[in-house]
PDB file of C-alpha atoms and ligand atoms in Angstrom:
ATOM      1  CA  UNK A   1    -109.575  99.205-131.158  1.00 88.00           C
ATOM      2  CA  UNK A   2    -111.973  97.691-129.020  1.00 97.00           C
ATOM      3  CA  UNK A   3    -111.238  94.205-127.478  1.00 98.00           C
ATOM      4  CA  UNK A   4    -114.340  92.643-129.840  1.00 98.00           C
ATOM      5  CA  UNK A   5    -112.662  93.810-132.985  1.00 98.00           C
ATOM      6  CA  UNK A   6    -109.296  92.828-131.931  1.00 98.00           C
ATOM      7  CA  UNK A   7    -110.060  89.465-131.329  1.00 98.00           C
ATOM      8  CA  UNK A   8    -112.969  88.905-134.004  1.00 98.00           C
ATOM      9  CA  UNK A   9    -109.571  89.822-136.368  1.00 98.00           C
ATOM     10  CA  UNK A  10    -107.269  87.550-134.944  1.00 98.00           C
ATOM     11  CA  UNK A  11    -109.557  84.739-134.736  1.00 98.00           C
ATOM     12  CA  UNK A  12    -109.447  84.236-138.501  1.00 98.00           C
ATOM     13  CA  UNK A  13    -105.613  83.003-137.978  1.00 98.00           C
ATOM     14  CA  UNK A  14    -106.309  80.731-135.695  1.00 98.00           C
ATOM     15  CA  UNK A  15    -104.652  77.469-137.096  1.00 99.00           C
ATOM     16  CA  UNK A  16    -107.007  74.458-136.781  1.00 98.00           C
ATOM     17  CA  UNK A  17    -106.831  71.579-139.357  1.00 98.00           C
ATOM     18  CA  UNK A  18    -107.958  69.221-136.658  1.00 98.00           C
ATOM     19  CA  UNK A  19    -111.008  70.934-135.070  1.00 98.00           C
ATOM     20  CA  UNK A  20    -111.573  73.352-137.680  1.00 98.00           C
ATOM     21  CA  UNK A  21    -113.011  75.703-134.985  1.00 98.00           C
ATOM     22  CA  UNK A  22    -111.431  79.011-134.502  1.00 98.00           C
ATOM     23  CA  UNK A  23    -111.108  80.687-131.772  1.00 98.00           C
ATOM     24  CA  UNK A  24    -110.107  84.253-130.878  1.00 98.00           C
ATOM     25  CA  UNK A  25    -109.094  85.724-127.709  1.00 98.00           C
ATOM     26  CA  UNK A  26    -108.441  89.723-126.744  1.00 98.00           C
ATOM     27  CA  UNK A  27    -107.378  90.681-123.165  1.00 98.00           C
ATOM     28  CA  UNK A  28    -106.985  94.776-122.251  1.00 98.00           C
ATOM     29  CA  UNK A  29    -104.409  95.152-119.534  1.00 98.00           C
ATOM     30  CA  UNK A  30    -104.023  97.541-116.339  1.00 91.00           C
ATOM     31  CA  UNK A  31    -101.854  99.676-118.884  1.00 94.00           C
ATOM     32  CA  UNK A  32    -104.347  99.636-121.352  1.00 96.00           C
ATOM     33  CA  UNK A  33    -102.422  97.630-124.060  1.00 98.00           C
ATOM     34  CA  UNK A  34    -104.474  94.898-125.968  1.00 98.00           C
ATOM     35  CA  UNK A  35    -103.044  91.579-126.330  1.00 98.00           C
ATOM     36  CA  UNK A  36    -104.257  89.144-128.747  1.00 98.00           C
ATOM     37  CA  UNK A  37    -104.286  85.546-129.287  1.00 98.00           C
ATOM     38  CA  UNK A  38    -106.014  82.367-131.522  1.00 99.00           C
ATOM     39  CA  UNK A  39    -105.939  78.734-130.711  1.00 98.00           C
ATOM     40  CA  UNK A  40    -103.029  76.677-132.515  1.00 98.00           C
ATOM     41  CA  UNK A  41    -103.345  72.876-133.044  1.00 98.00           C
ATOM     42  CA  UNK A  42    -100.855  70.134-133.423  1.00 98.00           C
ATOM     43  CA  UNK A  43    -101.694  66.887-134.954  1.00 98.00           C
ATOM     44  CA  UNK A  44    -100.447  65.981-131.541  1.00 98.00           C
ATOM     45  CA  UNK A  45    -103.874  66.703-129.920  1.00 98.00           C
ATOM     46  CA  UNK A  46    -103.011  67.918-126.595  1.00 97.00           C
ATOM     47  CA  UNK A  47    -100.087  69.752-127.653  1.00 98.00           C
ATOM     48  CA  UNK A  48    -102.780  72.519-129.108  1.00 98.00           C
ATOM     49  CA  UNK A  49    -103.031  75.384-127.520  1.00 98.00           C
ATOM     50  CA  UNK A  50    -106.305  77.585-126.652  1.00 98.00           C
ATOM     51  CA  UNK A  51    -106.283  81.501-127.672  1.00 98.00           C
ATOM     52  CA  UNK A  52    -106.910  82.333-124.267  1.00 98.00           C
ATOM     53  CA  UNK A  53    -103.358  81.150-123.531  1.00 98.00           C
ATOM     54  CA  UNK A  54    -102.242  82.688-126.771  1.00 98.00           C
ATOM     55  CA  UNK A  55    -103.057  86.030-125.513  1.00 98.00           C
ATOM     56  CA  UNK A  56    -101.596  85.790-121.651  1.00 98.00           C
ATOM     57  CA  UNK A  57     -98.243  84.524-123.697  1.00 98.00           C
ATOM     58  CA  UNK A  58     -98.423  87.621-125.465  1.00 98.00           C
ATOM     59  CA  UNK A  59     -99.295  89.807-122.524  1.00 98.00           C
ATOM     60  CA  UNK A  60     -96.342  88.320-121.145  1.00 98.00           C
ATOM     61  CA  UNK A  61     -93.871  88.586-123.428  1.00 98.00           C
ATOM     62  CA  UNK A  62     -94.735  91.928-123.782  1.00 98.00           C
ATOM     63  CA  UNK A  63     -93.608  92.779-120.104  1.00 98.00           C
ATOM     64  CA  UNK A  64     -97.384  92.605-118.298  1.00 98.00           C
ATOM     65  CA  UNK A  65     -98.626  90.096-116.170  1.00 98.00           C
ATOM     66  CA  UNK A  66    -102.240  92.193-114.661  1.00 98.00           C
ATOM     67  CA  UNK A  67    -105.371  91.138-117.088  1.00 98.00           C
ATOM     68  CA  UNK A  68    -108.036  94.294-116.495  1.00 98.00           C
ATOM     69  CA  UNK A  69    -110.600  92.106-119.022  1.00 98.00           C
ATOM     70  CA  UNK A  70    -110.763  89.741-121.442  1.00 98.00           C
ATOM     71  CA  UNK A  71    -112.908  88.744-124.248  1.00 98.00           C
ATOM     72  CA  UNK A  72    -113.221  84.868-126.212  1.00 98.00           C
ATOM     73  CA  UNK A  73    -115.280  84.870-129.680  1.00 98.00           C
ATOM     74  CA  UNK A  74    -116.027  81.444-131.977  1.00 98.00           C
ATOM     75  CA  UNK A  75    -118.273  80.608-133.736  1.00 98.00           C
ATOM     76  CA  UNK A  76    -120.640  78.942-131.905  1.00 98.00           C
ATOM     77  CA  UNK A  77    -124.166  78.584-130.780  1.00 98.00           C
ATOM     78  CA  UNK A  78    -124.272  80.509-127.635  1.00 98.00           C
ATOM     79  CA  UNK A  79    -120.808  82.414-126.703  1.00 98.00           C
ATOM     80  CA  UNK A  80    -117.784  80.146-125.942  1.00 96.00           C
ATOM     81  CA  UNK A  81    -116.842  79.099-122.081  1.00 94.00           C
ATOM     82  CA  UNK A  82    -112.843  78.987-121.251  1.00 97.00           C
ATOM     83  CA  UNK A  83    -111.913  75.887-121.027  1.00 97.00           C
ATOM     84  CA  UNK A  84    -111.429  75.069-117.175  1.00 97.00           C
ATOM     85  CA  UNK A  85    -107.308  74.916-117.912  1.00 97.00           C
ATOM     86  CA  UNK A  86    -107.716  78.416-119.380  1.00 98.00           C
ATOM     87  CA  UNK A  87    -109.775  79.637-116.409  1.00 98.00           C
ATOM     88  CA  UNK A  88    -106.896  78.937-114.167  1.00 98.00           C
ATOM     89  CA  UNK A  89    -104.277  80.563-116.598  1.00 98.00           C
ATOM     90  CA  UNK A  90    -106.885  83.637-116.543  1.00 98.00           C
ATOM     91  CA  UNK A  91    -107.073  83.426-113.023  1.00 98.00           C
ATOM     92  CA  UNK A  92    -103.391  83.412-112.475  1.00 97.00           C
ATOM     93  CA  UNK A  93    -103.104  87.119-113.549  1.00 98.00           C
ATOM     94  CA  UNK A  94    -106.453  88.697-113.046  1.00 98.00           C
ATOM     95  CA  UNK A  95    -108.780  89.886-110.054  1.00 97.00           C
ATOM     96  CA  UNK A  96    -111.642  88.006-109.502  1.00 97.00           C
ATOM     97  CA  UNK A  97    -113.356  90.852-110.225  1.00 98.00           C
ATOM     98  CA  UNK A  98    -112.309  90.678-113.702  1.00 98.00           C
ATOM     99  CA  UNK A  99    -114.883  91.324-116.326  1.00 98.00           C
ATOM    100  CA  UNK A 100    -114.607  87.775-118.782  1.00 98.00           C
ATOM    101  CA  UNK A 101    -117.083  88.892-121.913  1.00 98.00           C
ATOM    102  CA  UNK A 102    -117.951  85.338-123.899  1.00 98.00           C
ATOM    103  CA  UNK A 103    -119.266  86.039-127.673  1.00 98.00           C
ATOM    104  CA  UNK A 104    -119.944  84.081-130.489  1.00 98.00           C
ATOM    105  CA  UNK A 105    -120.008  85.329-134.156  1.00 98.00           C
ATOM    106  CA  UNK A 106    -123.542  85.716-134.662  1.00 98.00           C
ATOM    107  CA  UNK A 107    -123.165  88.938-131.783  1.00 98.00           C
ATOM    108  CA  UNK A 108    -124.075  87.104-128.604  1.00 98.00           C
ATOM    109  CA  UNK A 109    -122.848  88.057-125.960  1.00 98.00           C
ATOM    110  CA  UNK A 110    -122.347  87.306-122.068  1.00 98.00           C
ATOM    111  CA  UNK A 111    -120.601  88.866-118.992  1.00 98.00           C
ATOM    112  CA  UNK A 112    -119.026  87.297-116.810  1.00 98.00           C
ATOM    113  CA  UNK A 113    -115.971  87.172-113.893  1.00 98.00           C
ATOM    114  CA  UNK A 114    -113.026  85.199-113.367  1.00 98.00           C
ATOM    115  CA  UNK A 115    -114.854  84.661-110.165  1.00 97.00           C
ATOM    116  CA  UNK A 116    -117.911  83.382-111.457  1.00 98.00           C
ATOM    117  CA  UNK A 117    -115.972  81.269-114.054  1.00 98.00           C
ATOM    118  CA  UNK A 118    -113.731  79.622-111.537  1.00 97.00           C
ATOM    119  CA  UNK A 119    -115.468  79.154-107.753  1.00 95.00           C
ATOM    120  CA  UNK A 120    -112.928  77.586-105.484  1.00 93.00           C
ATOM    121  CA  UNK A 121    -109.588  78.475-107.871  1.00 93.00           C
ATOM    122  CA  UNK A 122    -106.587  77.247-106.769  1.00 94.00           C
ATOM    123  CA  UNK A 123    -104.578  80.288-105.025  1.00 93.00           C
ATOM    124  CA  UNK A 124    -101.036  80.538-103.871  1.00 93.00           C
ATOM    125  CA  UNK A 125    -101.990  79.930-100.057  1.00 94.00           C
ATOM    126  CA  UNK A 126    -102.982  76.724-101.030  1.00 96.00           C
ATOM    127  CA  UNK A 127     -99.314  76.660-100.589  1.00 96.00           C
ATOM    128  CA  UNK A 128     -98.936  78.450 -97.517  1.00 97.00           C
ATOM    129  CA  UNK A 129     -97.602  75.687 -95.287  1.00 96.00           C
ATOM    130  CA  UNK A 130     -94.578  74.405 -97.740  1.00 90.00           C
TER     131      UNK A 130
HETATM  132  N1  THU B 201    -110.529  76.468-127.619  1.00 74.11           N
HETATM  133  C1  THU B 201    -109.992  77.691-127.339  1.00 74.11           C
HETATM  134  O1  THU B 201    -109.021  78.118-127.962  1.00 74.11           O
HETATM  135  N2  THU B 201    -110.569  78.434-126.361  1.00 74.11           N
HETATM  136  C2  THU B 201    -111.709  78.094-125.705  1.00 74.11           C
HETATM  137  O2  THU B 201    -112.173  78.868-124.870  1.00 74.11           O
HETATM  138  C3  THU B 201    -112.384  76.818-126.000  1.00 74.11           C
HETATM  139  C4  THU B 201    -111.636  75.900-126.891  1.00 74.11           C
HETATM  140  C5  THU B 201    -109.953  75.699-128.731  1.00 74.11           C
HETATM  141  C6  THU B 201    -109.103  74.510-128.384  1.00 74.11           C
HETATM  142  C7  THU B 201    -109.181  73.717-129.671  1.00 74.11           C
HETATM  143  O3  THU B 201    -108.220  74.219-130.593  1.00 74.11           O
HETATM  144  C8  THU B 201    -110.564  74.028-130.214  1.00 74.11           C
HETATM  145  O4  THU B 201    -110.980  75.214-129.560  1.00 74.11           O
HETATM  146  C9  THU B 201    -111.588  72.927-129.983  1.00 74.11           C
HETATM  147  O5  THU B 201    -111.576  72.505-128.662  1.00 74.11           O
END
């Protein structure tokens, strides 16, 4: 299945009473596995979660942490940006190299990196001196 299908499919789950916008996220990984994951809302607001994260929790779980490309579909009028808290999560487990492909329903579509996404990312030797 290619990473469009997989998360045009799983977008349609997505649970979102409050924003009624879904969102669907697919992510290949070094293995080749796909990982899938849609945004799930709380009437809490900010204890929602994006389907970017959905997908790395499901990467995860399944025993992979490396992200070899990921691709984010809604529908909306030019193809959906991460979040910047999802371009950190992204970030956390890909290359900068990483190809990020942005889409929107109507078969938009963009390219992009993790690089491009997030100049100046926070990086583990931020920490280097603690
Ligand atoms: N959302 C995502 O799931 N991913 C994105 O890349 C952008 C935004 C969700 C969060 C919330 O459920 C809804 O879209 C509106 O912000």
């Amino acid at each position: 299945m290619s990473l469009l299908d997989a998360a045009t499919a799983v977008r349609l789950n997505a649970y979102v009473p409050y924003s009624r916008f879904q969102v669907g996220a697919a992510l290949r990984t070094a293995s080749g596995t796909i990982h899938v994951g849609c945004n799930v809302e709380n009437v809490a607001y900010p204890e929602g979660t994006c389907a970017e994260a959905g997908a790395i929790a499901a990467m995860v779980a399944a025993g992979e942490t490396r992200i070899a490309e990921i691709l984010v579909i809604a529908d909306s009028p030019v193809p959906v940006s991460p979040c910047g808290g999802c371009r950190q999560k992204i970030a956390e487990f890909a290359a900068p190299e990483a190809k990020v492909i942005l889409c929107n329903t109507d078969g938009a579509r963009v390219e992009t990196t993790v690089a491009d996404l997030l100049p100046g990312v926070f990086a583990p030797t931020h920490m280097d001196r603690t």
